[in-house]
mmCIF file of C-alpha atoms and ligand atoms in Angstrom:
data_model
loop_
_atom_site.group_PDB
_atom_site.id
_atom_site.type_symbol
_atom_site.label_atom_id
_atom_site.label_comp_id
_atom_site.label_asym_id
_atom_site.label_seq_id
_atom_site.Cartn_x
_atom_site.Cartn_y
_atom_site.Cartn_z
ATOM 1 C CA UNK A 215 24.222 18.156 -32.476
ATOM 2 C CA UNK A 216 21.882 15.863 -30.709
ATOM 3 C CA UNK A 217 23.225 15.082 -27.366
ATOM 4 C CA UNK A 218 21.697 10.947 -28.396
ATOM 5 C CA UNK A 219 23.963 8.683 -30.077
ATOM 6 C CA UNK A 220 23.561 8.411 -33.654
ATOM 7 C CA UNK A 221 21.192 5.310 -34.818
ATOM 8 C CA UNK A 222 23.106 1.840 -34.609
ATOM 9 C CA UNK A 223 25.672 3.603 -32.512
ATOM 10 C CA UNK A 224 26.256 2.647 -28.736
ATOM 11 C CA UNK A 225 26.869 5.630 -26.716
ATOM 12 C CA UNK A 226 29.613 5.513 -24.280
ATOM 13 C CA UNK A 227 31.542 7.740 -21.576
ATOM 14 C CA UNK A 228 34.865 7.852 -20.535
ATOM 15 C CA UNK A 229 35.756 9.525 -17.110
ATOM 16 C CA UNK A 230 39.605 9.583 -16.823
ATOM 17 C CA UNK A 231 41.322 10.767 -13.769
ATOM 18 C CA UNK A 232 44.019 10.178 -10.861
ATOM 19 C CA UNK A 233 41.476 8.870 -8.992
ATOM 20 C CA UNK A 234 44.147 9.183 -6.001
ATOM 21 C CA UNK A 235 41.722 8.318 -4.502
ATOM 22 C CA UNK A 236 38.614 7.777 -6.468
ATOM 23 C CA UNK A 237 35.546 9.768 -4.635
ATOM 24 C CA UNK A 238 31.574 10.424 -4.610
ATOM 25 C CA UNK A 239 32.480 13.640 -6.740
ATOM 26 C CA UNK A 240 33.654 11.232 -9.873
ATOM 27 C CA UNK A 241 30.403 8.680 -9.178
ATOM 28 C CA UNK A 242 28.266 11.523 -9.168
ATOM 29 C CA UNK A 243 29.526 12.768 -12.367
ATOM 30 C CA UNK A 244 29.711 9.497 -13.885
ATOM 31 C CA UNK A 245 26.088 8.604 -13.391
ATOM 32 C CA UNK A 246 24.556 12.104 -13.938
ATOM 33 C CA UNK A 247 26.540 12.028 -17.638
ATOM 34 C CA UNK A 248 25.275 8.511 -18.147
ATOM 35 C CA UNK A 249 21.480 9.683 -17.165
ATOM 36 C CA UNK A 250 21.304 12.805 -18.969
ATOM 37 C CA UNK A 251 22.951 11.369 -22.264
ATOM 38 C CA UNK A 252 21.760 7.960 -22.390
ATOM 39 C CA UNK A 253 25.351 6.694 -22.063
ATOM 40 C CA UNK A 254 25.304 2.485 -21.857
ATOM 41 C CA UNK A 255 28.680 2.194 -20.089
ATOM 42 C CA UNK A 256 31.087 4.476 -18.345
ATOM 43 C CA UNK A 257 34.460 3.505 -18.394
ATOM 44 C CA UNK A 258 36.457 4.817 -15.797
ATOM 45 C CA UNK A 259 40.223 5.488 -16.819
ATOM 46 C CA UNK A 260 42.881 5.727 -13.862
ATOM 47 C CA UNK A 261 45.753 7.374 -15.699
ATOM 48 C CA UNK A 262 49.297 6.324 -15.697
ATOM 49 C CA UNK A 263 51.753 9.149 -15.840
ATOM 50 C CA UNK A 264 49.547 12.328 -15.606
ATOM 51 C CA UNK A 265 51.265 15.023 -17.894
ATOM 52 C CA UNK A 266 49.105 17.759 -16.631
ATOM 53 C CA UNK A 267 49.905 17.125 -12.855
ATOM 54 C CA UNK A 268 52.622 18.937 -11.072
ATOM 55 C CA UNK A 269 53.461 15.997 -8.987
ATOM 56 C CA UNK A 270 53.365 12.047 -9.460
ATOM 57 C CA UNK A 271 50.158 10.405 -8.030
ATOM 58 C CA UNK A 272 50.714 9.450 -4.261
ATOM 59 C CA UNK A 273 49.220 5.912 -4.678
ATOM 60 C CA UNK A 274 50.448 3.635 -6.920
ATOM 61 C CA UNK A 275 48.972 2.810 -10.197
ATOM 62 C CA UNK A 276 47.555 -0.225 -9.067
ATOM 63 C CA UNK A 277 46.285 0.916 -5.672
ATOM 64 C CA UNK A 278 44.526 3.476 -7.728
ATOM 65 C CA UNK A 279 43.194 0.988 -10.292
ATOM 66 C CA UNK A 280 41.954 -0.798 -7.606
ATOM 67 C CA UNK A 281 40.171 1.676 -5.720
ATOM 68 C CA UNK A 282 38.243 2.024 -8.776
ATOM 69 C CA UNK A 283 37.351 -1.256 -9.277
ATOM 70 C CA UNK A 284 35.891 -1.207 -5.754
ATOM 71 C CA UNK A 285 34.188 2.025 -6.043
ATOM 72 C CA UNK A 286 32.222 1.058 -9.190
ATOM 73 C CA UNK A 287 31.823 -2.701 -8.674
ATOM 74 C CA UNK A 288 28.087 -2.113 -7.846
ATOM 75 C CA UNK A 289 26.965 -0.451 -10.853
ATOM 76 C CA UNK A 290 26.729 -2.507 -13.933
ATOM 77 C CA UNK A 291 26.945 0.269 -16.229
ATOM 78 C CA UNK A 292 30.389 0.969 -14.688
ATOM 79 C CA UNK A 293 33.544 -0.361 -16.264
ATOM 80 C CA UNK A 294 36.995 0.241 -15.261
ATOM 81 C CA UNK A 295 40.119 0.254 -18.148
ATOM 82 C CA UNK A 296 43.874 -0.583 -17.367
ATOM 83 C CA UNK A 297 44.695 0.949 -20.938
ATOM 84 C CA UNK A 298 46.337 4.040 -19.397
ATOM 85 C CA UNK A 299 48.148 2.339 -16.432
ATOM 86 C CA UNK A 300 49.410 -0.417 -18.668
ATOM 87 C CA UNK A 301 50.656 2.013 -21.238
ATOM 88 C CA UNK A 302 54.039 3.152 -20.737
ATOM 89 C CA UNK A 303 54.691 6.676 -21.019
ATOM 90 C CA UNK A 304 52.563 9.838 -20.504
ATOM 91 C CA UNK A 305 48.556 9.266 -20.962
ATOM 92 C CA UNK A 306 47.416 11.382 -23.462
ATOM 93 C CA UNK A 307 43.610 11.641 -24.259
ATOM 94 C CA UNK A 308 43.938 10.970 -28.109
ATOM 95 C CA UNK A 309 45.954 7.850 -27.846
ATOM 96 C CA UNK A 310 43.256 6.674 -25.462
ATOM 97 C CA UNK A 311 40.421 7.366 -27.570
ATOM 98 C CA UNK A 312 42.169 5.936 -30.639
ATOM 99 C CA UNK A 313 42.894 2.499 -29.027
ATOM 100 C CA UNK A 314 39.088 2.604 -27.598
ATOM 101 C CA UNK A 315 37.767 3.136 -31.025
ATOM 102 C CA UNK A 316 39.604 0.354 -32.422
ATOM 103 C CA UNK A 317 38.507 -1.835 -29.795
ATOM 104 C CA UNK A 318 35.071 -0.693 -29.967
ATOM 105 C CA UNK A 319 34.098 0.475 -33.195
ATOM 106 C CA UNK A 320 30.874 2.276 -34.245
ATOM 107 C CA UNK A 321 30.483 3.721 -30.683
ATOM 108 C CA UNK A 322 29.892 7.053 -30.286
ATOM 109 C CA UNK A 323 32.453 8.303 -27.434
ATOM 110 C CA UNK A 324 31.555 11.045 -24.560
ATOM 111 C CA UNK A 325 34.550 12.276 -22.415
ATOM 112 C CA UNK A 326 33.044 13.455 -19.246
ATOM 113 C CA UNK A 327 35.417 16.521 -17.684
ATOM 114 C CA UNK A 328 34.752 18.294 -14.367
ATOM 115 C CA UNK A 329 34.288 22.220 -14.762
ATOM 116 C CA UNK A 330 37.913 22.565 -13.518
ATOM 117 C CA UNK A 331 39.344 20.240 -15.899
ATOM 118 C CA UNK A 332 38.039 22.351 -19.138
ATOM 119 C CA UNK A 333 41.669 24.191 -18.802
ATOM 120 C CA UNK A 334 43.372 21.200 -19.685
ATOM 121 C CA UNK A 335 41.851 20.839 -23.272
ATOM 122 C CA UNK A 336 44.159 23.503 -24.664
ATOM 123 C CA UNK A 337 47.481 21.618 -23.336
ATOM 124 C CA UNK A 338 45.542 17.994 -24.949
ATOM 125 C CA UNK A 339 47.836 16.614 -27.687
ATOM 126 C CA UNK A 340 45.937 17.422 -30.849
ATOM 127 C CA UNK A 341 42.965 18.756 -29.178
ATOM 128 C CA UNK A 342 41.094 19.476 -32.681
ATOM 129 C CA UNK A 343 41.399 16.064 -34.065
ATOM 130 C CA UNK A 344 40.230 14.751 -30.865
ATOM 131 C CA UNK A 345 37.094 16.918 -30.508
ATOM 132 C CA UNK A 346 36.065 15.814 -34.254
ATOM 133 C CA UNK A 347 36.422 12.254 -33.114
ATOM 134 C CA UNK A 348 33.912 12.543 -29.692
ATOM 135 C CA UNK A 349 31.747 14.646 -27.688
ATOM 136 C CA UNK A 350 32.865 16.306 -24.286
ATOM 137 C CA UNK A 351 30.335 16.709 -21.383
ATOM 138 C CA UNK A 352 31.631 19.042 -18.984
ATOM 139 C CA UNK A 353 29.961 18.416 -15.615
ATOM 140 C CA UNK A 354 29.582 21.387 -13.168
ATOM 141 C CA UNK A 355 31.941 21.169 -9.838
ATOM 142 C CA UNK A 356 32.010 23.316 -7.032
ATOM 143 C CA UNK A 357 34.454 26.278 -6.977
ATOM 144 C CA UNK A 358 34.587 26.340 -10.753
ATOM 145 C CA UNK A 359 32.363 28.621 -12.353
ATOM 146 C CA UNK A 360 30.701 28.469 -15.600
ATOM 147 C CA UNK A 361 32.191 31.662 -16.870
ATOM 148 C CA UNK A 362 35.765 30.285 -16.273
ATOM 149 C CA UNK A 363 34.540 27.249 -18.356
ATOM 150 C CA UNK A 364 33.264 29.632 -20.912
ATOM 151 C CA UNK A 365 36.808 31.326 -21.000
ATOM 152 C CA UNK A 366 38.854 28.379 -21.365
ATOM 153 C CA UNK A 367 36.923 27.010 -24.542
ATOM 154 C CA UNK A 368 37.066 28.374 -27.471
ATOM 155 C CA UNK A 369 34.182 28.770 -29.344
ATOM 156 C CA UNK A 370 35.139 26.922 -32.329
ATOM 157 C CA UNK A 371 34.458 23.714 -29.853
ATOM 158 C CA UNK A 372 30.911 24.984 -29.013
ATOM 159 C CA UNK A 373 29.140 22.014 -31.275
ATOM 160 C CA UNK A 374 31.171 19.390 -29.545
ATOM 161 C CA UNK A 375 30.468 20.693 -26.001
ATOM 162 C CA UNK A 376 27.655 19.904 -23.832
ATOM 163 C CA UNK A 377 27.440 21.541 -20.369
ATOM 164 C CA UNK A 378 25.814 19.371 -17.610
ATOM 165 C CA UNK A 379 24.600 20.887 -13.926
ATOM 166 C CA UNK A 380 24.981 18.142 -11.316
ATOM 167 C CA UNK A 381 24.388 18.190 -7.832
ATOM 168 C CA UNK A 382 27.690 19.940 -6.338
ATOM 169 C CA UNK A 383 29.670 17.494 -4.369
ATOM 170 C CA UNK A 384 32.679 19.914 -2.338
ATOM 171 C CA UNK A 385 34.831 16.855 -2.846
ATOM 172 C CA UNK A 386 38.641 16.456 -4.232
ATOM 173 C CA UNK A 387 41.019 13.639 -4.192
ATOM 174 C CA UNK A 388 43.791 16.333 -2.758
ATOM 175 C CA UNK A 389 41.420 17.002 0.413
ATOM 176 C CA UNK A 390 40.739 13.352 0.903
ATOM 177 C CA UNK A 391 44.655 12.770 0.887
ATOM 178 C CA UNK A 392 45.241 15.519 3.641
ATOM 179 C CA UNK A 393 42.348 13.842 5.985
ATOM 180 C CA UNK A 394 43.891 10.349 5.433
ATOM 181 C CA UNK A 395 47.055 11.959 6.719
ATOM 182 C CA UNK A 396 45.345 13.622 9.535
ATOM 183 C CA UNK A 397 43.380 10.869 10.629
ATOM 184 C CA UNK A 398 40.432 12.462 9.764
ATOM 185 C CA UNK A 399 37.250 10.485 8.397
ATOM 186 C CA UNK A 400 36.922 9.663 4.876
ATOM 187 C CA UNK A 401 33.564 8.020 5.507
ATOM 188 C CA UNK A 402 30.756 9.130 3.580
ATOM 189 C CA UNK A 403 33.086 10.858 1.164
ATOM 190 C CA UNK A 404 34.414 7.962 -0.532
ATOM 191 C CA UNK A 405 32.607 4.271 -0.925
ATOM 192 C CA UNK A 406 33.376 2.396 2.221
ATOM 193 C CA UNK A 407 35.130 -0.286 0.404
ATOM 194 C CA UNK A 408 37.371 2.437 -0.486
ATOM 195 C CA UNK A 409 37.667 3.913 2.734
ATOM 196 C CA UNK A 410 38.694 0.332 3.918
ATOM 197 C CA UNK A 411 41.421 -0.335 1.382
ATOM 198 C CA UNK A 412 42.828 2.910 2.243
ATOM 199 C CA UNK A 413 43.042 2.179 5.936
ATOM 200 C CA UNK A 414 44.237 -1.263 5.393
ATOM 201 C CA UNK A 415 47.187 -0.089 2.742
ATOM 202 C CA UNK A 416 47.863 2.752 5.190
ATOM 203 C CA UNK A 417 48.026 4.763 2.022
ATOM 204 C CA UNK A 418 48.127 8.596 1.953
ATOM 205 C CA UNK A 419 49.593 8.429 5.584
ATOM 206 C CA UNK A 420 46.745 7.018 7.155
ATOM 207 C CA UNK A 421 47.457 4.378 9.809
ATOM 208 C CA UNK A 422 47.520 0.831 8.695
ATOM 209 C CA UNK A 423 45.063 -1.319 10.190
ATOM 210 C CA UNK A 424 45.029 -5.342 9.678
ATOM 211 C CA UNK A 425 41.385 -6.493 8.181
ATOM 212 C CA UNK A 426 39.031 -7.663 10.940
HETATM 213 P P1 ATP B 30 43.270 16.133 -7.397
HETATM 214 O O1 ATP B 30 42.860 16.832 -6.328
HETATM 215 O O2 ATP B 30 44.082 15.072 -6.950
HETATM 216 O O3 ATP B 30 43.361 16.533 -8.643
HETATM 217 P P2 ATP B 30 40.411 15.428 -8.158
HETATM 218 O O4 ATP B 30 39.309 15.127 -6.810
HETATM 219 O O5 ATP B 30 40.141 16.721 -9.017
HETATM 220 O O6 ATP B 30 41.875 15.126 -7.899
HETATM 221 P P3 ATP B 30 40.769 13.681 -10.433
HETATM 222 O O7 ATP B 30 41.057 12.323 -10.505
HETATM 223 O O8 ATP B 30 41.663 15.039 -10.734
HETATM 224 O O9 ATP B 30 40.304 14.221 -9.064
HETATM 225 O O10 ATP B 30 39.330 14.092 -11.607
HETATM 226 C C1 ATP B 30 38.875 13.582 -12.390
HETATM 227 C C2 ATP B 30 38.026 14.075 -13.568
HETATM 228 O O11 ATP B 30 37.172 14.077 -12.284
HETATM 229 C C3 ATP B 30 38.129 15.460 -13.665
HETATM 230 O O12 ATP B 30 37.600 15.925 -14.965
HETATM 231 C C4 ATP B 30 37.613 16.209 -12.455
HETATM 232 O O13 ATP B 30 37.211 17.564 -13.098
HETATM 233 C C5 ATP B 30 36.531 15.621 -12.217
HETATM 234 N N1 ATP B 30 35.952 15.388 -10.955
HETATM 235 C C6 ATP B 30 36.450 15.441 -9.800
HETATM 236 N N2 ATP B 30 35.949 15.674 -8.722
HETATM 237 C C7 ATP B 30 34.776 16.314 -8.741
HETATM 238 C C8 ATP B 30 33.755 16.873 -8.348
HETATM 239 N N3 ATP B 30 33.344 16.839 -7.046
HETATM 240 N N4 ATP B 30 32.627 17.368 -9.183
HETATM 241 C C9 ATP B 30 32.605 17.157 -10.429
HETATM 242 N N5 ATP B 30 33.638 16.532 -11.513
HETATM 243 C C10 ATP B 30 34.833 15.966 -10.385
HETATM 244 MG MG1 MG B 31 41.991 17.179 -10.256
#
């Protein structure tokens, strides 16, 4: 299948995540996928209740939404959706996709996943149905070798899945939360506005500072 959108369709991307907090790894993944697959817009969707993570997010949904908004504000091709944080119950990708398809019919949807997140596909609700309705772009991520991605993906999914090598940024939200708690710098790992928001609101155990 061609990676280009079919004629008459608008090609859109979805990057879902906890974004706890959002960082440059997320932004580079979205921009690289946008460029490589000719996507018009990337929708960042902070999740409400992640069903696949052992612990609830450290920051509130509103704080994660606000940080995502701040991080993406300068890119006219990036949008942030409240769909999952405003929905009650666990955030299932198929429910999100179906809601998006209703709101924007005739669009060709591409779900962007980091290589470490591919194994989540097997725990998705109705994965076969979802894979029939969209394309998946798996972007490389340091620490998640392609061999593991191949092993996690049943070959039946092959024609729906595209792999994309992107510049490797060894950044994770888990490490950023630890850094914030230890008073170590977040600068250059997250957009300035996000680092400032974390400081101002004392998120993740960072010492709260009053805005200048
Ligand atoms: P956590 O450590 O809390 O799991 P995270 O950094 O993995 O946070 P998520 O919000 O879990 O961030 O990730 C959302 C999506 O972005 C996932 O598909 C993930 O694989 C992808 N992603 C996150 N960081 C990177 C990165 N540095 N490079 C490529 N993809 C990434
Ligand atoms: Mg993660």
